[in-house]
Each structure stands twice: as C-alpha cells, then as structure tokens.
Amino acid sequence: MTNQNPTHETALAFRALHTPGRPLVLPNAWNTASARLVEEAGAAAMATTSAGLAWDLGTADGDRLDRDRALGAVARVAAAVRVPVSADIESGYAKDAAGVGDTIRAVLAAGAVGVNIEDALYDGEGGEGDGGRGPLRPVAEQAERIAAARAAADAAGVPLFINARIDTVLRGAGGVGETLERAAAFLAAGADGIFVPGAVDPGTVKSLVAGAEGPLNVLVGPGAPPVAELAALGVARISAGSSIAQAAHAVVRRAARELLSAGTYDSLTGGLDYAELNTVLGGAR
C-alpha cells in the first residue's frame, strides 16, 4: 500500500535525486530570500548552509547556534519554497544521541526531508583543545548519533535522507582510508550518503566514489572542478555550502566601504532589477 503522507512522498522524491553521474546540484540558501532565488533559478531541491544561516541570525558558525533558532530558520525556508528541503544541522544541536533524535523530530516538524550531520568537534564540546580528543568525534560516538537520527525518522514514518558529513579532509584528520572507514560505520548506522568537504581533487573523489557504499556529496567553490567533471567521476550530490552567502556578503561590504569612503557606487553595478526581485521574493508560495 502506498503511503500518501506528503512528507513521506517528498522525502522519497528527494532521495531519488541522488544519482551517481547525474548529481543533485545544491546552491545552498540561508534565508527565505536566498531560497526563493535559488528555487527561481531552477534548483530541484533546497539545502540550507549552517554557516550562512548562523551568520544571518548574528551567530558564528560551529555549533554555536541553538536548535530552536536554527530550525525556526529552516521552517521559514521550507515554507518559502515548493521543492524538497534538506537542513544542515551541524553536529545535531545536541550533546548526546538522544538529543540528536529530538533535533530530527524538530527537523521533520520544520518541513525538511533531509539533514547533514557532521562529525567535527568544536571548542566547548570536546574540540581540539579539550583533553586531546582531537578534531573529530570518535567513530562509535558519531555512529550512535546517526543511529538516533535514523530511529527518530523511522519512528515518524519519514525516509529522511541522512547525509553523514565527514571532516577528515577538511580538518586534516585523515586521508581516503580514514574517510572510508568512517563512511562505512556511518552508513551502517543508518546514514544514506556521505559528504566529504575539502575533497575536490579528481583522484581523491574517484577513490571515494569507488570505496564508499553510499552516494558521495562534495563541496564546491572557486577552484573546484566544474559540475560536469565531478559528475563524470560518479559524484551524486554537489553543494555550494556557504560560498554563495560569502559572495553575497562580500558585495554588501564592498559597496558599503565604497559608498562611505569614495562616495561612489560602482560596486552596485549588476544588481537585480527592483521589480523582478519584488515579484520573485514577494509572491505567494
């Protein structure tokens, strides 16, 4: 019998977008305006960037944002678009696995059908300066957190796509071998895919695609191979992460500095038309 729950069907549709060789391309959004523009550009799905979202709420990235504020923003994004939404929830906005389960229930209530859960540790939660635990959570601990996320989603009857972010490469904490060991453990715990920021070298990407049992997500930005090349390597998901937010904020600072110092406005050249923005951003969902 087919489950007619709209969230269930949306989650299945989002899951189906992860195809090696025909990757889901995600220009990450951080608020309703950016989400509407990304959708209008033709994105098949929406993903939030935790960094961009935190900055938009006046908080630094890195597990400093509280669950309620973060998921309130996710709910606003989900309400603003018609496509499936995946939420970047950092390391789960929780100290322990049970708390991650609570976060997943809140994610589903916010309207998202996918999550990124990272294995990085930050100051104040066992970071590099905390007793020598190192930059990443122990594999068993992270697997337990992913299992809790899976159990919470399953209990709700939603095939939530859990993307296990592995920061070995980004934090210099391991190479391909260590990354694949973590990937195997996290996939066994209930993750659906793996996300390895910092892995854009074609040889590394090819090794990760060949060695992982789940779809590979990579993070792109200036200097990364183009989408077509990553697709040919077998990547299933490509994310811009915080790079679009960074570029947008660079325009704000550059224009403000120019106006306040030189008294000129050249940095504003190329801005979107007022009427067009008013239509895209002010229209009903």
CSV table of N, CA and C in Angstrom, one decimal, residues 6-18 24-26 35 38-39 43-48 74 77-79 81-87 111-114 161 237 285:
chain,number,residue,atom,x,y,z
A,6,PRO,N,2.2,13.4,2.6
A,6,PRO,CA,3.0,14.3,1.7
A,6,PRO,C,4.5,14.4,2.1
A,7,THR,N,4.8,14.4,3.4
A,7,THR,CA,6.2,14.5,3.8
A,7,THR,C,6.9,13.2,3.4
A,8,HIS,N,6.3,12.0,3.5
A,8,HIS,CA,6.9,10.8,3.1
A,8,HIS,C,7.2,10.8,1.6
A,9,GLU,N,6.2,11.3,0.8
A,9,GLU,CA,6.4,11.3,-0.6
A,9,GLU,C,7.5,12.3,-1.0
A,10,THR,N,7.5,13.5,-0.4
A,10,THR,CA,8.6,14.4,-0.6
A,10,THR,C,9.9,13.9,-0.3
A,11,ALA,N,10.0,13.2,0.8
A,11,ALA,CA,11.3,12.6,1.2
A,11,ALA,C,11.8,11.5,0.2
A,12,LEU,N,10.8,10.8,-0.4
A,12,LEU,CA,11.2,9.8,-1.4
A,12,LEU,C,11.7,10.5,-2.7
A,13,ALA,N,11.0,11.6,-3.0
A,13,ALA,CA,11.4,12.4,-4.2
A,13,ALA,C,12.8,12.9,-4.0
A,14,PHE,N,13.1,13.4,-2.8
A,14,PHE,CA,14.4,14.0,-2.6
A,14,PHE,C,15.5,12.9,-2.6
A,15,ARG,N,15.2,11.8,-2.0
A,15,ARG,CA,16.1,10.6,-2.1
A,15,ARG,C,16.4,10.2,-3.5
A,16,ALA,N,15.5,10.2,-4.4
A,16,ALA,CA,15.6,9.8,-5.7
A,16,ALA,C,16.5,10.7,-6.6
A,17,LEU,N,16.8,11.9,-6.1
A,17,LEU,CA,17.6,12.9,-6.8
A,17,LEU,C,19.1,12.6,-6.7
A,18,HIS,N,19.5,11.7,-5.8
A,18,HIS,CA,20.9,11.4,-5.6
A,18,HIS,C,21.3,10.2,-6.5
A,24,LEU,N,22.7,15.7,-7.9
A,24,LEU,CA,21.9,16.8,-7.4
A,24,LEU,C,22.8,18.0,-7.1
A,25,VAL,N,22.5,19.1,-7.7
A,25,VAL,CA,23.3,20.3,-7.5
A,25,VAL,C,22.5,21.3,-6.6
A,26,LEU,N,23.2,21.7,-5.5
A,26,LEU,CA,22.5,22.4,-4.5
A,26,LEU,C,23.3,23.8,-4.3
A,35,ALA,N,16.5,31.5,-0.6
A,35,ALA,CA,15.8,30.2,-1.0
A,35,ALA,C,14.9,30.5,-2.2
A,38,VAL,N,17.1,30.8,-5.3
A,38,VAL,CA,17.7,29.5,-5.7
A,38,VAL,C,16.6,28.7,-6.4
A,39,GLU,N,15.4,28.7,-5.9
A,39,GLU,CA,14.3,27.9,-6.5
A,39,GLU,C,14.0,28.5,-7.9
A,43,ALA,N,16.6,25.2,-9.2
A,43,ALA,CA,17.1,24.1,-8.3
A,43,ALA,C,16.0,23.0,-8.1
A,44,ALA,N,16.4,21.8,-8.2
A,44,ALA,CA,15.4,20.7,-7.9
A,44,ALA,C,15.1,20.5,-6.5
A,45,ALA,N,16.0,21.0,-5.6
A,45,ALA,CA,15.8,20.8,-4.2
A,45,ALA,C,16.5,22.0,-3.5
A,46,MET,N,16.3,22.1,-2.2
A,46,MET,CA,16.9,23.2,-1.5
A,46,MET,C,17.7,22.6,-0.3
A,47,ALA,N,18.9,23.2,0.0
A,47,ALA,CA,19.6,22.8,1.1
A,47,ALA,C,20.1,24.1,1.8
A,48,THR,N,20.0,24.1,3.2
A,48,THR,CA,20.5,25.3,3.9
A,48,THR,C,22.0,25.1,4.1
A,74,VAL,N,15.0,27.2,9.3
A,74,VAL,CA,14.8,26.1,8.4
A,74,VAL,C,13.3,26.1,8.0
A,77,VAL,N,12.5,28.7,5.5
A,77,VAL,CA,12.9,28.3,4.2
A,77,VAL,C,12.0,27.3,3.6
A,78,ALA,N,11.6,26.3,4.3
A,78,ALA,CA,10.7,25.3,3.8
A,78,ALA,C,9.4,25.8,3.4
A,79,ALA,N,8.9,26.8,4.2
A,79,ALA,CA,7.6,27.4,3.9
A,79,ALA,C,7.7,28.3,2.7
A,81,VAL,N,9.4,27.8,-0.2
A,81,VAL,CA,9.7,27.1,-1.5
A,81,VAL,C,8.8,25.9,-1.7
A,82,ARG,N,8.7,25.4,-2.9
A,82,ARG,CA,7.9,24.2,-3.2
A,82,ARG,C,8.7,23.0,-3.4
A,83,VAL,N,10.1,23.1,-3.5
A,83,VAL,CA,10.9,21.9,-3.7
A,83,VAL,C,11.3,21.3,-2.3
A,84,PRO,N,11.8,20.0,-2.3
A,84,PRO,CA,12.2,19.4,-1.0
A,84,PRO,C,13.4,20.2,-0.4
A,85,VAL,N,13.4,20.2,0.9
A,85,VAL,CA,14.4,20.9,1.7
A,85,VAL,C,15.2,20.0,2.5
A,86,SER,N,16.5,20.2,2.5
A,86,SER,CA,17.5,19.5,3.4
A,86,SER,C,18.1,20.5,4.4
A,87,ALA,N,18.1,20.2,5.6
A,87,ALA,CA,18.7,21.1,6.6
A,87,ALA,C,20.1,20.7,7.1
A,111,GLY,N,9.6,20.9,8.3
A,111,GLY,CA,9.3,20.6,6.9
A,111,GLY,C,10.4,20.2,6.1
A,112,ALA,N,11.5,19.8,6.7
A,112,ALA,CA,12.7,19.3,5.9
A,112,ALA,C,12.6,17.8,5.8
A,113,VAL,N,13.2,17.3,4.7
A,113,VAL,CA,13.2,15.8,4.5
A,113,VAL,C,14.6,15.3,4.3
A,114,GLY,N,15.6,16.1,4.7
A,114,GLY,CA,17.0,15.6,4.6
A,114,GLY,C,17.8,16.4,5.7
A,161,PHE,N,16.6,11.6,4.4
A,161,PHE,CA,17.9,11.4,3.8
A,161,PHE,C,18.9,12.0,4.8
A,237,ARG,N,26.0,14.2,-5.5
A,237,ARG,CA,25.5,15.5,-4.9
A,237,ARG,C,26.6,16.5,-4.8
A,285,ARG,N,3.8,31.7,-2.1
A,285,ARG,CA,4.4,30.4,-2.3
A,285,ARG,C,3.6,29.5,-3.3
